[in-house]
Amino acid sequence: MKSIVITGASSGIGKATAKHFAQQGWQVAATMRTPSKETALTEIDNISLYQLDVTDQASIDNAAEAILNDFGTVDVVLNNAGYGLAGPFEAASPEQIKRQFDTNVFGLMEVTRAFLPHFRANKAGMFLNVSSIGGRVTFPYISLYHSTKWAVEGFSESLAYELGQLGIQVKIIEPGGVDTDFSGRSLEMAMPEELPDYTPGVQKFMDSRQSSGLGSSTAEYLAEEIYKAT
C-alpha cells in the first residue's frame, strides 16, 4: 500500500486530498495543528491523524518520526499547509510578515527536510508543493502572499534538479481560485484604519475578486489533480 503525508489536512484541499487518496487505497498521514478537533477523517480506516504545526520545528520532527515509525515507508509528501495575508504592504506588521513566511515558506522547507533522509535512503519519493496562480502572476494588495508563493516556485524548481539525480521527484501544484474556506479563516486582512488612502483601491480589488469567478474550482477537483500528479 502506497502512503502519503499531507500537511494542512484539517480543511480545504488538504482534507479533500486525504479522502481521495484513501479512496484510492493509499495509506494517509493527515497532519494538522489540532487533530483533536477532527471528526470526519477519523472515520476512514486508512487515514491516520498526526499533530503537526509547520511553524513549530519540534512538532515537525515529532510528526515525521511518528509517521515513519508507523508507516515504515512514505512515498509522497504533500506540502499543502498555508494561509494568505492580504492588504497593503505598508499595513502589514512585522509579526504578520513573519507568520506569512514561516507558514508558507520556511515550514514547507522544514517538512521537506524532515522527510529527505528517508527518500534519499530509498532513492525514491515525491514532494508535491502547493503553490498558486499567485506564484505565476500578481495582483495588488497580496504582495506578501505572492512573495511566499514565488519563493515556493523557485525553491521547488531548483530542488527538482537537485534531487532528481537521487531518484526523488519534486512537483508544483498551482491552483487558481478554489471554493474553500481560504477566503475565510485562512485569509488575514491587514487594513488598519489609520491608512485610509488605500481603502478605495482595496475595496475595488475585493469587489472585482468576488465577481471574477476565481473561486470556481472545488477542493475535490484539486484532489483529483494532485492524485494524477503522483
Short mmCIF file of C-alpha atoms in Angstrom, two decimals:
data_model
loop_
_atom_site.label_atom_id
_atom_site.label_comp_id
_atom_site.label_asym_id
_atom_site.label_seq_id
_atom_site.Cartn_x
_atom_site.Cartn_y
_atom_site.Cartn_z
CA MET A 1 0.00 0.00 0.00
CA LYS A 2 1.43 3.38 -1.01
CA SER A 3 1.49 6.17 1.53
CA ILE A 4 1.22 9.97 1.54
CA VAL A 5 1.81 12.64 4.17
CA ILE A 6 -0.42 15.71 3.90
CA THR A 7 0.09 18.94 5.82
CA GLY A 8 -2.86 21.23 6.49
CA ALA A 9 -5.33 18.35 6.22
CA SER A 10 -7.98 19.78 8.54
CA SER A 11 -9.85 21.58 5.75
CA GLY A 12 -9.97 22.58 2.10
CA ILE A 13 -7.59 20.99 -0.39
CA GLY A 14 -5.74 19.02 2.29
CA LYS A 15 -8.86 17.36 3.67
CA ALA A 16 -10.30 16.60 0.24
CA THR A 17 -6.96 15.13 -0.86
CA ALA A 18 -6.74 12.92 2.24
CA LYS A 19 -10.19 11.49 1.46
CA HIS A 20 -9.41 11.00 -2.23
CA PHE A 21 -6.14 9.17 -1.67
CA ALA A 22 -7.75 6.98 0.97
CA GLN A 23 -10.47 6.07 -1.54
CA GLN A 24 -7.74 5.03 -3.97
CA GLY A 25 -6.34 2.63 -1.38
CA TRP A 26 -3.46 4.73 -0.12
CA GLN A 27 -2.36 4.94 3.49
CA VAL A 28 -2.74 8.58 4.51
CA ALA A 29 -1.00 10.54 7.27
CA ALA A 30 -3.27 13.56 7.65
CA THR A 31 -1.45 16.19 9.69
CA MET A 32 -2.92 19.29 11.29
CA ARG A 33 -2.36 21.63 14.22
CA THR A 34 -5.23 20.26 16.34
CA PRO A 35 -6.18 16.67 15.43
CA SER A 36 -8.47 16.53 18.47
CA LYS A 37 -10.96 18.73 16.62
CA GLU A 38 -11.16 16.48 13.56
CA THR A 39 -14.06 14.03 13.28
CA ALA A 40 -14.72 13.18 9.62
CA LEU A 41 -11.27 11.82 8.78
CA THR A 42 -11.15 9.64 11.89
CA GLU A 43 -13.98 7.54 10.42
CA ILE A 44 -11.86 6.43 7.44
CA ASP A 45 -9.82 3.30 8.17
CA ASN A 46 -6.66 4.05 6.17
CA ILE A 47 -6.29 7.65 7.40
CA SER A 48 -4.19 8.33 10.50
CA LEU A 49 -4.09 11.74 12.16
CA TYR A 50 -0.91 13.40 13.45
CA GLN A 51 -0.28 16.71 15.16
CA LEU A 52 1.94 18.93 13.02
CA ASP A 53 2.31 22.69 13.10
CA VAL A 54 4.58 23.79 10.25
CA THR A 55 5.73 26.80 12.29
CA ASP A 56 6.97 24.57 15.15
CA GLN A 57 10.19 22.65 14.46
CA ALA A 58 9.67 20.19 17.32
CA SER A 59 6.18 19.46 16.03
CA ILE A 60 7.54 18.74 12.54
CA ASP A 61 10.28 16.46 13.85
CA ASN A 62 7.94 14.56 16.18
CA ALA A 63 5.34 14.04 13.46
CA ALA A 64 7.89 12.83 10.91
CA GLU A 65 9.37 10.35 13.39
CA ALA A 66 5.95 9.03 14.38
CA ILE A 67 4.75 8.69 10.79
CA LEU A 68 7.89 6.86 9.64
CA ASN A 69 7.70 4.55 12.66
CA ASP A 70 4.04 3.77 11.98
CA PHE A 71 4.13 3.56 8.18
CA GLY A 72 7.63 2.20 7.59
CA THR A 73 7.76 3.79 4.14
CA VAL A 74 6.42 7.12 2.87
CA ASP A 75 6.05 7.58 -0.88
CA VAL A 76 4.73 11.14 -1.19
CA VAL A 77 4.76 14.31 0.92
CA LEU A 78 2.16 16.94 0.04
CA ASN A 79 3.22 20.33 1.41
CA ASN A 80 -0.23 21.92 1.48
CA ALA A 81 -0.40 23.94 4.71
CA GLY A 82 -0.59 27.68 4.14
CA TYR A 83 -2.58 30.84 4.53
CA GLY A 84 -2.91 34.23 2.85
CA LEU A 85 -2.16 37.71 4.15
CA ALA A 86 -3.97 40.43 2.21
CA GLY A 87 -3.94 44.21 2.34
CA PRO A 88 -1.42 46.95 1.55
CA PHE A 89 2.17 46.02 2.31
CA GLU A 90 2.53 49.19 4.39
CA ALA A 91 -0.25 47.98 6.68
CA ALA A 92 1.35 44.62 7.50
CA SER A 93 3.10 44.29 10.84
CA PRO A 94 6.49 42.56 11.17
CA GLU A 95 4.71 39.80 13.10
CA GLN A 96 2.24 39.25 10.26
CA ILE A 97 5.02 39.17 7.68
CA LYS A 98 6.97 36.65 9.74
CA ARG A 99 3.93 34.42 10.15
CA GLN A 100 3.28 34.52 6.40
CA PHE A 101 6.79 33.34 5.57
CA ASP A 102 7.05 30.92 8.49
CA THR A 103 3.91 29.14 7.34
CA ASN A 104 4.14 29.23 3.54
CA VAL A 105 7.91 29.02 3.00
CA PHE A 106 10.02 28.05 6.00
CA GLY A 107 7.50 25.49 7.26
CA LEU A 108 7.35 23.87 3.82
CA MET A 109 11.15 23.75 3.71
CA GLU A 110 11.42 22.15 7.15
CA VAL A 111 8.80 19.49 6.39
CA THR A 112 10.75 18.73 3.22
CA ARG A 113 13.98 18.50 5.19
CA ALA A 114 12.36 16.15 7.72
CA PHE A 115 11.50 13.53 5.07
CA LEU A 116 14.50 13.97 2.77
CA PRO A 117 16.78 11.44 4.53
CA HIS A 118 14.06 8.80 4.19
CA PHE A 119 13.58 9.48 0.48
CA ARG A 120 17.32 9.64 -0.10
CA ALA A 121 17.86 6.27 1.60
CA ASN A 122 15.13 4.73 -0.57
CA LYS A 123 16.31 6.54 -3.72
CA ALA A 124 12.63 7.27 -4.31
CA GLY A 125 9.86 9.60 -3.21
CA MET A 126 7.98 12.69 -4.28
CA PHE A 127 7.40 16.13 -2.81
CA LEU A 128 4.27 17.89 -4.05
CA ASN A 129 4.39 21.56 -3.10
CA VAL A 130 1.19 23.59 -3.27
CA SER A 131 1.96 26.92 -4.85
CA SER A 132 -0.75 29.02 -6.51
CA ILE A 133 -1.72 31.01 -9.55
CA GLY A 134 -0.22 33.64 -7.25
CA GLY A 135 3.17 32.04 -7.82
CA ARG A 136 2.97 32.88 -11.52
CA VAL A 137 1.15 36.22 -11.71
CA THR A 138 0.49 39.00 -9.22
CA PHE A 139 -2.44 41.08 -8.06
CA PRO A 140 -2.43 44.20 -5.88
CA TYR A 141 -2.79 44.03 -2.09
CA ILE A 142 -1.47 40.48 -1.67
CA SER A 143 2.22 41.21 -2.20
CA LEU A 144 3.34 39.19 0.81
CA TYR A 145 1.33 36.11 -0.13
CA HIS A 146 2.67 36.38 -3.68
CA SER A 147 6.24 36.66 -2.44
CA THR A 148 5.89 33.41 -0.49
CA LYS A 149 4.42 31.53 -3.43
CA TRP A 150 7.09 32.83 -5.81
CA ALA A 151 9.62 31.58 -3.25
CA VAL A 152 7.95 28.16 -3.26
CA GLU A 153 8.15 28.09 -7.06
CA GLY A 154 11.86 28.91 -7.15
CA PHE A 155 12.70 26.55 -4.31
CA SER A 156 10.75 23.69 -5.88
CA GLU A 157 12.07 24.11 -9.41
CA SER A 158 15.69 24.21 -8.27
CA LEU A 159 15.15 21.34 -5.83
CA ALA A 160 13.69 19.21 -8.62
CA TYR A 161 17.08 19.29 -10.40
CA GLU A 162 18.99 18.78 -7.17
CA LEU A 163 17.01 15.74 -6.05
CA GLY A 164 16.21 14.27 -9.45
CA GLN A 165 19.63 12.64 -9.66
CA LEU A 166 18.82 10.88 -6.37
CA GLY A 167 15.57 9.38 -7.67
CA ILE A 168 13.39 11.92 -5.83
CA GLN A 169 10.76 13.93 -7.68
CA VAL A 170 9.51 17.44 -6.89
CA LYS A 171 6.30 18.79 -8.43
CA ILE A 172 4.38 22.04 -8.01
CA ILE A 173 0.60 22.28 -7.72
CA GLU A 174 -0.68 25.67 -8.90
CA PRO A 175 -4.39 26.13 -8.09
CA GLY A 176 -6.33 29.13 -9.25
CA GLY A 177 -9.20 30.20 -7.05
CA VAL A 178 -10.65 27.33 -5.05
CA ASP A 179 -14.03 27.20 -3.34
CA THR A 180 -12.75 26.51 0.18
CA ASP A 181 -12.57 28.46 3.42
CA PHE A 182 -9.27 30.03 2.29
CA SER A 183 -11.02 33.38 1.99
CA GLY A 184 -12.39 32.87 5.48
CA ARG A 185 -10.24 31.63 8.35
CA SER A 186 -7.21 31.10 6.08
CA LEU A 187 -7.15 34.71 4.84
CA GLU A 188 -5.93 37.50 7.10
CA MET A 189 -6.54 41.15 6.24
CA ALA A 190 -4.02 43.84 7.14
CA MET A 191 -6.04 47.06 6.85
CA PRO A 192 -5.61 49.48 9.77
CA GLU A 193 -7.95 52.45 9.91
CA GLU A 194 -5.04 54.89 10.04
CA LEU A 195 -4.24 54.22 6.36
CA PRO A 196 -7.44 55.35 4.60
CA ASP A 197 -5.56 56.23 1.38
CA TYR A 198 -5.62 52.55 0.44
CA THR A 199 -9.31 51.94 1.19
CA PRO A 200 -10.77 52.72 -2.28
CA GLY A 201 -8.23 50.51 -4.06
CA VAL A 202 -8.63 47.64 -1.62
CA GLN A 203 -12.41 47.79 -1.91
CA LYS A 204 -12.21 47.82 -5.71
CA PHE A 205 -9.90 44.82 -5.63
CA MET A 206 -12.13 42.87 -3.24
CA ASP A 207 -15.23 43.62 -5.33
CA SER A 208 -13.56 42.52 -8.55
CA ARG A 209 -12.26 39.39 -6.87
CA GLN A 210 -15.77 38.39 -5.85
CA SER A 211 -17.09 38.79 -9.39
CA SER A 212 -14.13 37.26 -11.26
CA GLY A 213 -15.03 33.60 -10.85
CA LEU A 214 -11.71 32.84 -9.20
CA GLY A 215 -13.48 30.55 -6.75
CA SER A 216 -14.84 28.24 -9.44
CA SER A 217 -12.71 25.15 -8.72
CA THR A 218 -13.53 22.76 -5.90
CA ALA A 219 -11.19 21.16 -3.40
CA GLU A 220 -12.31 17.77 -4.72
CA TYR A 221 -11.22 18.71 -8.25
CA LEU A 222 -7.79 19.73 -6.92
CA ALA A 223 -7.55 16.44 -5.01
CA GLU A 224 -8.04 14.55 -8.28
CA GLU A 225 -5.34 16.62 -9.98
CA ILE A 226 -2.94 16.04 -7.10
CA TYR A 227 -3.60 12.31 -7.38
CA LYS A 228 -2.83 12.47 -11.12
CA ALA A 229 0.47 14.19 -10.31
CA THR A 230 1.56 11.16 -8.25
#
